[in-house]
Amino acid sequence: MTSILKKREIPGPESKRLLEKAALIEPPCSADQLPIVWEHAEGSRVWDVDGNEYLDITSGVLVTNVGHCHPRMVSQIQEQISRLDNSYSFRTEQRINAAELIVDATPDNLTQVFMLTTGAEATETALRVARLYNGKQEVLSFQGAFHGKTYGAMSVAGNISTKKGFGCGVPGTITAPYPYCYRCFYDKIYPDCDLYCLKILDRIIEAESRDDLGCVIIEPYQGAAGFIFPPEGYLKKLETWVRDRDLIFIVDEVQASFGRTGKMFMIEWEDVRPHLLALGKGMGSSLPASAVVGEEKLFKAVGTSGLSSTWGGNPVSSSAVIAVFEIIEQERLLENCIKVGIHLITGLNDLKEKYGVLGDVRGKGLVIGLEFVDTENNPAPKLTNQIVYAAAERGLMLGKLGLYGNVIRVAPPLVFTEEEADLCIEILDMAINSVLE
Ligand code: PLP
């Protein structure tokens, strides 16, 4: 712990040397959060190339749910890679077993799994399957949504920064406001609003649709938009709305799944039953793995050879998926996620009481958004940056995001302890204090 709190220079000399080298050969297009080069990691800790230790509150980008380099994960991957590394579409026991674990853990109506590699591949595939099933072209998605950066996924995004400058995309997307209660699009207040944003969907469709709406795609909480959680009951009511109109309901749990909110899948909190469920990120924890889980009748519409992916479901990734299930169960990570999440949110709410600049604390399990604002409640992205930097100087590795760049994401691995949560709050307190001084 003490080595974490030691004030350090960012970037350190070795990070600086490597970043200068990177600047010559790597384009600056990916979101560099902090000028720190990672060297190794373990559990909820990361060390940089200068030997500095950090408490990792990012889990990569909500990926290493079972903790960095979990020994069981490492040995299962090593064992598998020494025996069989790729098989493309030839089936393997690892893929079949991983698929069975997913089907058993998801709602009864979802009986088949198609394995892929990335989250964007999963959302694109879900859209392709929905289109093949009912032949309809239009998709309803939500403002602020992020479903990946490939063209199809980008086209249904409601997060404008994903699309700016990239042209028209795939036609047929209609977007509606997401229930972002802290900054309600309709300036209403929950619960007095009576979920106006849901009630108005029919009018939006009436005004926008060419009578060709086929499916609805939604994140159960919005990730890239700033960890925005809909009010309780919204998702189930949306499911009813979708089913009443005979549409296909796609839930994008690429980020929310594999224990992140304290249930294996976030849809479990309200017994939501989509027709198609997109998974990714924490699914492989250490290795790239994603999937679309769906109803048999939908996949039937695709026929044989209608979908493929070079790396999808390869035996090494599949063995990582199996390890994720085993570790989550054996280490009771869902219980830990809820317990430590409540502890963390309590401490973060205390910080909200102390600092007016912390406008909103929201989340579930170990995915918590901290929205920073100015005195008029306007987004404060510059201040947010300064806090992230000041925290890193004190050993706390945070990420930031949000529609306005003013949300700090608190999303440590699910092995996070209450002691680590206390340390996180202590450092964040010091960081905010130092920036405001
Ligand atoms: N969908 C959601 C909800 C995500 O958060 C992300 C990534 O952040 C994606 C899809 C895209 O995943 P990938 O970057 O693996 O393509």
Short mmCIF file of N, CA, C and O in Angstrom, two decimals, residues 8 26 86 94 98 115 124 131 202 209 284 292 330 397:
data_model
loop_
_atom_site.label_atom_id
_atom_site.label_comp_id
_atom_site.label_asym_id
_atom_site.label_seq_id
_atom_site.Cartn_x
_atom_site.Cartn_y
_atom_site.Cartn_z
N ARG A 8 4.79 10.27 -7.47
CA ARG A 8 5.72 9.96 -8.55
C ARG A 8 5.57 10.98 -9.69
O ARG A 8 4.54 11.65 -9.79
N GLU A 26 3.47 5.22 -33.92
CA GLU A 26 2.07 4.88 -33.68
C GLU A 26 1.22 6.14 -33.84
O GLU A 26 1.57 7.19 -33.28
N ASN A 86 -5.43 -22.96 -32.77
CA ASN A 86 -6.51 -22.44 -33.62
C ASN A 86 -7.12 -23.57 -34.44
O ASN A 86 -6.43 -24.54 -34.78
N GLN A 94 -13.30 -27.17 -26.21
CA GLN A 94 -13.24 -25.92 -25.44
C GLN A 94 -14.37 -24.98 -25.87
O GLN A 94 -15.04 -24.36 -25.05
N ALA A 98 -17.45 -23.83 -23.58
CA ALA A 98 -17.64 -22.40 -23.28
C ALA A 98 -19.06 -21.97 -23.68
O ALA A 98 -19.74 -21.25 -22.95
N MET A 115 -19.59 -17.51 -31.44
CA MET A 115 -18.41 -16.88 -30.83
C MET A 115 -17.65 -16.01 -31.82
O MET A 115 -17.43 -16.42 -32.98
N GLU A 124 -22.37 -6.02 -34.49
CA GLU A 124 -22.63 -6.09 -35.94
C GLU A 124 -23.35 -7.38 -36.29
O GLU A 124 -24.29 -7.40 -37.08
N ARG A 131 -31.63 -8.63 -39.05
CA ARG A 131 -32.04 -8.24 -40.40
C ARG A 131 -32.42 -9.46 -41.25
O ARG A 131 -33.42 -9.45 -41.97
N ASP A 202 -43.23 5.90 -29.36
CA ASP A 202 -44.16 5.69 -30.48
C ASP A 202 -44.23 6.91 -31.38
O ASP A 202 -44.30 6.79 -32.61
N SER A 209 -40.00 6.73 -38.92
CA SER A 209 -39.86 5.43 -39.58
C SER A 209 -40.58 5.38 -40.93
O SER A 209 -41.66 5.96 -41.09
N GLY A 284 -13.58 -12.89 -21.88
CA GLY A 284 -12.30 -13.62 -21.95
C GLY A 284 -11.31 -13.08 -20.93
O GLY A 284 -10.24 -13.63 -20.76
N VAL A 292 -22.45 -13.67 -29.67
CA VAL A 292 -23.87 -13.31 -29.74
C VAL A 292 -24.63 -14.54 -29.25
O VAL A 292 -24.41 -15.64 -29.74
N GLN A 330 -15.85 -19.77 -8.14
CA GLN A 330 -15.07 -20.25 -6.99
C GLN A 330 -14.67 -19.13 -6.04
O GLN A 330 -14.61 -19.33 -4.84
N MET A 397 -4.86 4.72 -10.77
CA MET A 397 -5.01 4.72 -12.23
C MET A 397 -6.49 4.78 -12.58
O MET A 397 -7.22 3.79 -12.41
#
